[in-house]
Amino acid sequence: MPYTVGPVLPAGTLSSVPQPVVPTGDGLLLRPWRLDDAPAVHDAFQDPAMHQWHIRAADSVEEVAGWIRQWCAAWEEERSVQWAVVDADADALLGRVALRSILLDEGVAEVAYWTTRAARGRGVAARATVALARWALDEVGFHRLELHHATANEASCRVAGKAGFTFEGTRRSACLHPDGWHDMHVHARVQGD
């Protein structure tokens, strides 16, 4: 049975070109991960704040190197896109932004981010998320980007608002964290926002 609409983005939209470096225009770069980022990512995951909102722990630099290999391979598989957020001048790691759960046929993906302890309070997550959304919606042609965070994570809610993601509602008891089930806010940006 034929479909009545074609894919929003055809297979190969991402993998047919190298993963780009995306400048924010204000001193940050989103760049592909490198294996030499593993020690900095491992250090970031030693921060107790990371354990509050992330279900993953980093036990060793070698383990994190494995994550980075997976993140790099995911571009070719078009299932997620992960960037290191770095200072444009010093190349110091400040955080990560990503498109997860990519559905090219539907033109939909989920935005995720985290920042290092040193980068918090400097607008890094919001600035990187704005650049990511601009690239995904305007350059690539995604139709909708979703952003989910625990309702108790007020900082993440502020990032979503600053990055232009409209609050759409609450998913009850939708994500299991180390301290139990959390309700999740849903925010989104669509083409034309």
PDB file of C-alpha atoms in Angstrom:
ATOM      1  CA  MET A   1       0.000   0.000   0.000  1.00  0.00           C
ATOM      2  CA  PRO A   2       1.560   3.349  -0.989  1.00  0.00           C
ATOM      3  CA  TYR A   3       1.953   6.228   1.426  1.00  0.00           C
ATOM      4  CA  THR A   4      -0.054   9.384   0.750  1.00  0.00           C
ATOM      5  CA  VAL A   5       2.851  11.665   1.713  1.00  0.00           C
ATOM      6  CA  GLY A   6       6.556  11.364   1.151  1.00  0.00           C
ATOM      7  CA  PRO A   7       9.237  11.572   3.817  1.00  0.00           C
ATOM      8  CA  VAL A   8       9.922  14.997   5.253  1.00  0.00           C
ATOM      9  CA  LEU A   9      13.642  14.200   5.062  1.00  0.00           C
ATOM     10  CA  PRO A  10      14.918  11.332   2.905  1.00  0.00           C
ATOM     11  CA  ALA A  11      17.375   8.743   4.173  1.00  0.00           C
ATOM     12  CA  GLY A  12      20.907  10.014   3.659  1.00  0.00           C
ATOM     13  CA  THR A  13      20.042  13.611   4.538  1.00  0.00           C
ATOM     14  CA  LEU A  14      22.624  13.546   7.333  1.00  0.00           C
ATOM     15  CA  SER A  15      24.982  10.689   6.507  1.00  0.00           C
ATOM     16  CA  SER A  16      25.692  11.831   2.956  1.00  0.00           C
ATOM     17  CA  VAL A  17      27.785  14.732   4.281  1.00  0.00           C
ATOM     18  CA  PRO A  18      30.274  15.090   7.151  1.00  0.00           C
ATOM     19  CA  GLN A  19      28.859  16.218  10.494  1.00  0.00           C
ATOM     20  CA  PRO A  20      29.244  20.010  10.468  1.00  0.00           C
ATOM     21  CA  VAL A  21      30.772  22.405  12.938  1.00  0.00           C
ATOM     22  CA  VAL A  22      27.999  24.841  13.920  1.00  0.00           C
ATOM     23  CA  PRO A  23      28.993  28.263  15.303  1.00  0.00           C
ATOM     24  CA  THR A  24      26.620  29.999  17.687  1.00  0.00           C
ATOM     25  CA  GLY A  25      27.782  33.428  16.555  1.00  0.00           C
ATOM     26  CA  ASP A  26      28.623  34.448  20.112  1.00  0.00           C
ATOM     27  CA  GLY A  27      31.794  32.608  21.049  1.00  0.00           C
ATOM     28  CA  LEU A  28      30.702  28.968  21.119  1.00  0.00           C
ATOM     29  CA  LEU A  29      31.083  26.147  18.627  1.00  0.00           C
ATOM     30  CA  LEU A  30      29.150  22.918  18.292  1.00  0.00           C
ATOM     31  CA  ARG A  31      31.694  20.463  16.933  1.00  0.00           C
ATOM     32  CA  PRO A  32      31.794  16.706  16.443  1.00  0.00           C
ATOM     33  CA  TRP A  33      33.178  14.726  19.370  1.00  0.00           C
ATOM     34  CA  ARG A  34      36.788  13.536  19.394  1.00  0.00           C
ATOM     35  CA  LEU A  35      38.277  10.713  21.440  1.00  0.00           C
ATOM     36  CA  ASP A  36      40.530  13.212  23.216  1.00  0.00           C
ATOM     37  CA  ASP A  37      37.347  14.739  24.744  1.00  0.00           C
ATOM     38  CA  ALA A  38      36.895  11.612  26.901  1.00  0.00           C
ATOM     39  CA  PRO A  39      38.753  12.904  30.003  1.00  0.00           C
ATOM     40  CA  ALA A  40      36.733  16.147  30.035  1.00  0.00           C
ATOM     41  CA  VAL A  41      33.419  14.264  29.647  1.00  0.00           C
ATOM     42  CA  HIS A  42      34.447  11.863  32.414  1.00  0.00           C
ATOM     43  CA  ASP A  43      35.222  14.850  34.665  1.00  0.00           C
ATOM     44  CA  ALA A  44      31.846  16.443  33.843  1.00  0.00           C
ATOM     45  CA  PHE A  45      30.034  13.269  34.898  1.00  0.00           C
ATOM     46  CA  GLN A  46      31.713  13.278  38.320  1.00  0.00           C
ATOM     47  CA  ASP A  47      29.561  16.304  39.221  1.00  0.00           C
ATOM     48  CA  PRO A  48      26.643  15.242  41.491  1.00  0.00           C
ATOM     49  CA  ALA A  49      24.306  17.579  39.559  1.00  0.00           C
ATOM     50  CA  MET A  50      24.778  15.389  36.485  1.00  0.00           C
ATOM     51  CA  HIS A  51      23.543  12.365  38.439  1.00  0.00           C
ATOM     52  CA  GLN A  52      20.382  14.189  39.469  1.00  0.00           C
ATOM     53  CA  TRP A  53      19.071  14.590  35.918  1.00  0.00           C
ATOM     54  CA  HIS A  54      20.972  11.948  33.909  1.00  0.00           C
ATOM     55  CA  ILE A  55      20.598   8.215  34.267  1.00  0.00           C
ATOM     56  CA  ARG A  56      24.117   7.481  33.086  1.00  0.00           C
ATOM     57  CA  ALA A  57      27.291   7.423  35.209  1.00  0.00           C
ATOM     58  CA  ALA A  58      30.861   7.495  33.902  1.00  0.00           C
ATOM     59  CA  ASP A  59      33.088   5.051  35.755  1.00  0.00           C
ATOM     60  CA  SER A  60      36.203   5.494  33.603  1.00  0.00           C
ATOM     61  CA  VAL A  61      37.716   7.515  30.783  1.00  0.00           C
ATOM     62  CA  GLU A  62      37.771   4.304  28.716  1.00  0.00           C
ATOM     63  CA  GLU A  63      34.006   3.924  29.183  1.00  0.00           C
ATOM     64  CA  VAL A  64      33.446   7.504  28.015  1.00  0.00           C
ATOM     65  CA  ALA A  65      35.660   6.869  24.964  1.00  0.00           C
ATOM     66  CA  GLY A  66      33.198   4.105  24.087  1.00  0.00           C
ATOM     67  CA  TRP A  67      30.320   6.593  24.342  1.00  0.00           C
ATOM     68  CA  ILE A  68      32.156   8.960  22.021  1.00  0.00           C
ATOM     69  CA  ARG A  69      32.666   6.177  19.472  1.00  0.00           C
ATOM     70  CA  GLN A  70      28.918   5.486  19.627  1.00  0.00           C
ATOM     71  CA  TRP A  71      28.078   9.191  19.317  1.00  0.00           C
ATOM     72  CA  CYS A  72      30.259   9.482  16.208  1.00  0.00           C
ATOM     73  CA  ALA A  73      28.787   6.329  14.638  1.00  0.00           C
ATOM     74  CA  ALA A  74      25.234   7.564  15.263  1.00  0.00           C
ATOM     75  CA  TRP A  75      25.696  10.309  12.627  1.00  0.00           C
ATOM     76  CA  GLU A  76      26.254   7.690   9.949  1.00  0.00           C
ATOM     77  CA  GLU A  77      23.232   5.738  11.195  1.00  0.00           C
ATOM     78  CA  GLU A  78      21.070   8.913  11.267  1.00  0.00           C
ATOM     79  CA  ARG A  79      19.555   7.974  14.631  1.00  0.00           C
ATOM     80  CA  SER A  80      21.099  10.759  16.712  1.00  0.00           C
ATOM     81  CA  VAL A  81      23.532  13.638  16.370  1.00  0.00           C
ATOM     82  CA  GLN A  82      25.808  14.633  19.238  1.00  0.00           C
ATOM     83  CA  TRP A  83      28.006  17.729  19.450  1.00  0.00           C
ATOM     84  CA  ALA A  84      30.578  18.912  21.940  1.00  0.00           C
ATOM     85  CA  VAL A  85      29.855  22.515  22.933  1.00  0.00           C
ATOM     86  CA  VAL A  86      33.203  24.285  23.208  1.00  0.00           C
ATOM     87  CA  ASP A  87      34.613  27.748  23.641  1.00  0.00           C
ATOM     88  CA  ALA A  88      35.397  28.937  20.105  1.00  0.00           C
ATOM     89  CA  ASP A  89      38.806  30.310  21.088  1.00  0.00           C
ATOM     90  CA  ALA A  90      40.134  27.802  23.620  1.00  0.00           C
ATOM     91  CA  ASP A  91      38.253  24.649  22.476  1.00  0.00           C
ATOM     92  CA  ALA A  92      37.479  23.981  26.168  1.00  0.00           C
ATOM     93  CA  LEU A  93      34.531  21.621  26.698  1.00  0.00           C
ATOM     94  CA  LEU A  94      31.493  23.437  28.095  1.00  0.00           C
ATOM     95  CA  GLY A  95      28.755  20.908  27.401  1.00  0.00           C
ATOM     96  CA  ARG A  96      26.879  18.822  24.899  1.00  0.00           C
ATOM     97  CA  VAL A  97      23.838  19.270  22.660  1.00  0.00           C
ATOM     98  CA  ALA A  98      22.156  16.534  20.692  1.00  0.00           C
ATOM     99  CA  LEU A  99      19.319  15.497  18.484  1.00  0.00           C
ATOM    100  CA  ARG A 100      18.046  12.137  19.710  1.00  0.00           C
ATOM    101  CA  SER A 101      15.286   9.826  18.525  1.00  0.00           C
ATOM    102  CA  ILE A 102      15.570  11.155  14.974  1.00  0.00           C
ATOM    103  CA  LEU A 103      12.657  10.266  12.672  1.00  0.00           C
ATOM    104  CA  LEU A 104      13.699  11.524   9.252  1.00  0.00           C
ATOM    105  CA  ASP A 105      10.463  10.386   7.583  1.00  0.00           C
ATOM    106  CA  GLU A 106       8.486  12.589   9.968  1.00  0.00           C
ATOM    107  CA  GLY A 107      11.071  15.373  10.271  1.00  0.00           C
ATOM    108  CA  VAL A 108      11.062  15.088  14.071  1.00  0.00           C
ATOM    109  CA  ALA A 109      13.824  14.815  16.671  1.00  0.00           C
ATOM    110  CA  GLU A 110      14.315  15.356  20.399  1.00  0.00           C
ATOM    111  CA  VAL A 111      16.795  17.949  21.700  1.00  0.00           C
ATOM    112  CA  ALA A 112      19.005  17.135  24.677  1.00  0.00           C
ATOM    113  CA  TYR A 113      21.796  19.037  26.433  1.00  0.00           C
ATOM    114  CA  TRP A 114      24.017  19.239  29.462  1.00  0.00           C
ATOM    115  CA  THR A 115      26.720  21.623  30.615  1.00  0.00           C
ATOM    116  CA  THR A 116      29.816  21.306  32.730  1.00  0.00           C
ATOM    117  CA  ARG A 117      29.773  22.785  36.213  1.00  0.00           C
ATOM    118  CA  ALA A 118      32.048  25.651  35.087  1.00  0.00           C
ATOM    119  CA  ALA A 119      29.713  26.560  32.207  1.00  0.00           C
ATOM    120  CA  ARG A 120      26.479  26.766  34.206  1.00  0.00           C
ATOM    121  CA  GLY A 121      24.877  30.166  34.617  1.00  0.00           C
ATOM    122  CA  ARG A 122      26.564  31.552  31.485  1.00  0.00           C
ATOM    123  CA  GLY A 123      23.780  30.839  28.990  1.00  0.00           C
ATOM    124  CA  VAL A 124      25.787  28.072  27.313  1.00  0.00           C
ATOM    125  CA  ALA A 125      22.942  25.536  27.087  1.00  0.00           C
ATOM    126  CA  ALA A 126      20.451  28.078  25.695  1.00  0.00           C
ATOM    127  CA  ARG A 127      22.915  29.525  23.169  1.00  0.00           C
ATOM    128  CA  ALA A 128      23.959  26.063  21.965  1.00  0.00           C
ATOM    129  CA  THR A 129      20.321  24.924  21.746  1.00  0.00           C
ATOM    130  CA  VAL A 130      19.383  27.985  19.672  1.00  0.00           C
ATOM    131  CA  ALA A 131      22.226  27.215  17.241  1.00  0.00           C
ATOM    132  CA  LEU A 132      21.241  23.547  17.077  1.00  0.00           C
ATOM    133  CA  ALA A 133      17.592  24.413  16.409  1.00  0.00           C
ATOM    134  CA  ARG A 134      18.531  26.928  13.710  1.00  0.00           C
ATOM    135  CA  TRP A 135      20.709  24.299  11.984  1.00  0.00           C
ATOM    136  CA  ALA A 136      18.111  21.520  12.265  1.00  0.00           C
ATOM    137  CA  LEU A 137      15.023  23.529  11.294  1.00  0.00           C
ATOM    138  CA  ASP A 138      16.410  26.084   8.848  1.00  0.00           C
ATOM    139  CA  GLU A 139      19.370  24.338   7.215  1.00  0.00           C
ATOM    140  CA  VAL A 140      18.475  20.648   7.311  1.00  0.00           C
ATOM    141  CA  GLY A 141      14.684  20.937   7.130  1.00  0.00           C
ATOM    142  CA  PHE A 142      13.412  19.162  10.244  1.00  0.00           C
ATOM    143  CA  HIS A 143       9.809  20.138  10.888  1.00  0.00           C
ATOM    144  CA  ARG A 144       9.572  19.695  14.684  1.00  0.00           C
ATOM    145  CA  LEU A 145      12.047  19.561  17.553  1.00  0.00           C
ATOM    146  CA  GLU A 146      10.872  18.382  20.962  1.00  0.00           C
ATOM    147  CA  LEU A 147      12.544  19.008  24.295  1.00  0.00           C
ATOM    148  CA  HIS A 148      11.651  17.039  27.445  1.00  0.00           C
ATOM    149  CA  HIS A 149      12.846  17.679  31.004  1.00  0.00           C
ATOM    150  CA  ALA A 150      11.798  16.738  34.512  1.00  0.00           C
ATOM    151  CA  THR A 151       9.303  19.262  35.883  1.00  0.00           C
ATOM    152  CA  ALA A 152      11.560  19.625  38.934  1.00  0.00           C
ATOM    153  CA  ASN A 153      14.482  20.690  36.714  1.00  0.00           C
ATOM    154  CA  GLU A 154      13.764  24.410  36.712  1.00  0.00           C
ATOM    155  CA  ALA A 155      17.091  25.316  35.085  1.00  0.00           C
ATOM    156  CA  SER A 156      16.280  23.123  32.092  1.00  0.00           C
ATOM    157  CA  CYS A 157      12.848  24.724  31.828  1.00  0.00           C
ATOM    158  CA  ARG A 158      14.517  28.160  31.673  1.00  0.00           C
ATOM    159  CA  VAL A 159      16.853  26.928  28.923  1.00  0.00           C
ATOM    160  CA  ALA A 160      13.887  25.673  26.886  1.00  0.00           C
ATOM    161  CA  GLY A 161      12.151  29.058  27.147  1.00  0.00           C
ATOM    162  CA  LYS A 162      15.279  31.059  26.308  1.00  0.00           C
ATOM    163  CA  ALA A 163      15.888  28.823  23.275  1.00  0.00           C
ATOM    164  CA  GLY A 164      12.381  29.535  21.926  1.00  0.00           C
ATOM    165  CA  PHE A 165      10.761  26.177  22.724  1.00  0.00           C
ATOM    166  CA  THR A 166       7.059  26.580  23.494  1.00  0.00           C
ATOM    167  CA  PHE A 167       5.713  24.759  26.537  1.00  0.00           C
ATOM    168  CA  GLU A 168       3.117  22.212  25.383  1.00  0.00           C
ATOM    169  CA  GLY A 169       2.236  20.200  28.466  1.00  0.00           C
ATOM    170  CA  THR A 170       3.229  17.614  31.047  1.00  0.00           C
ATOM    171  CA  ARG A 171       3.748  13.892  30.619  1.00  0.00           C
ATOM    172  CA  ARG A 172       2.910  12.311  33.965  1.00  0.00           C
ATOM    173  CA  SER A 173       5.334   9.844  35.568  1.00  0.00           C
ATOM    174  CA  ALA A 174       7.215   9.603  32.274  1.00  0.00           C
ATOM    175  CA  CYS A 175      10.888   9.189  33.207  1.00  0.00           C
ATOM    176  CA  LEU A 176      12.656   7.152  35.862  1.00  0.00           C
ATOM    177  CA  HIS A 177      15.533   8.932  37.604  1.00  0.00           C
ATOM    178  CA  PRO A 178      17.626   7.576  40.490  1.00  0.00           C
ATOM    179  CA  ASP A 179      15.198   9.169  42.975  1.00  0.00           C
ATOM    180  CA  GLY A 180      12.051   7.769  41.330  1.00  0.00           C
ATOM    181  CA  TRP A 181       9.546   8.604  38.602  1.00  0.00           C
ATOM    182  CA  HIS A 182       9.360  12.181  37.349  1.00  0.00           C
ATOM    183  CA  ASP A 183       6.707  14.090  35.467  1.00  0.00           C
ATOM    184  CA  MET A 184       8.197  15.604  32.306  1.00  0.00           C
ATOM    185  CA  HIS A 185       7.527  18.944  30.654  1.00  0.00           C
ATOM    186  CA  VAL A 186       7.233  18.895  26.866  1.00  0.00           C
ATOM    187  CA  HIS A 187       8.424  21.914  24.856  1.00  0.00           C
ATOM    188  CA  ALA A 188       8.733  22.176  21.075  1.00  0.00           C
ATOM    189  CA  ARG A 189       9.855  24.351  18.195  1.00  0.00           C
ATOM    190  CA  VAL A 190       8.500  23.898  14.701  1.00  0.00           C
ATOM    191  CA  GLN A 191       9.497  25.413  11.399  1.00  0.00           C
ATOM    192  CA  GLY A 192       8.339  29.011  11.316  1.00  0.00           C
ATOM    193  CA  ASP A 193       8.601  29.641  15.069  1.00  0.00           C
TER     194      ASP A 193
END
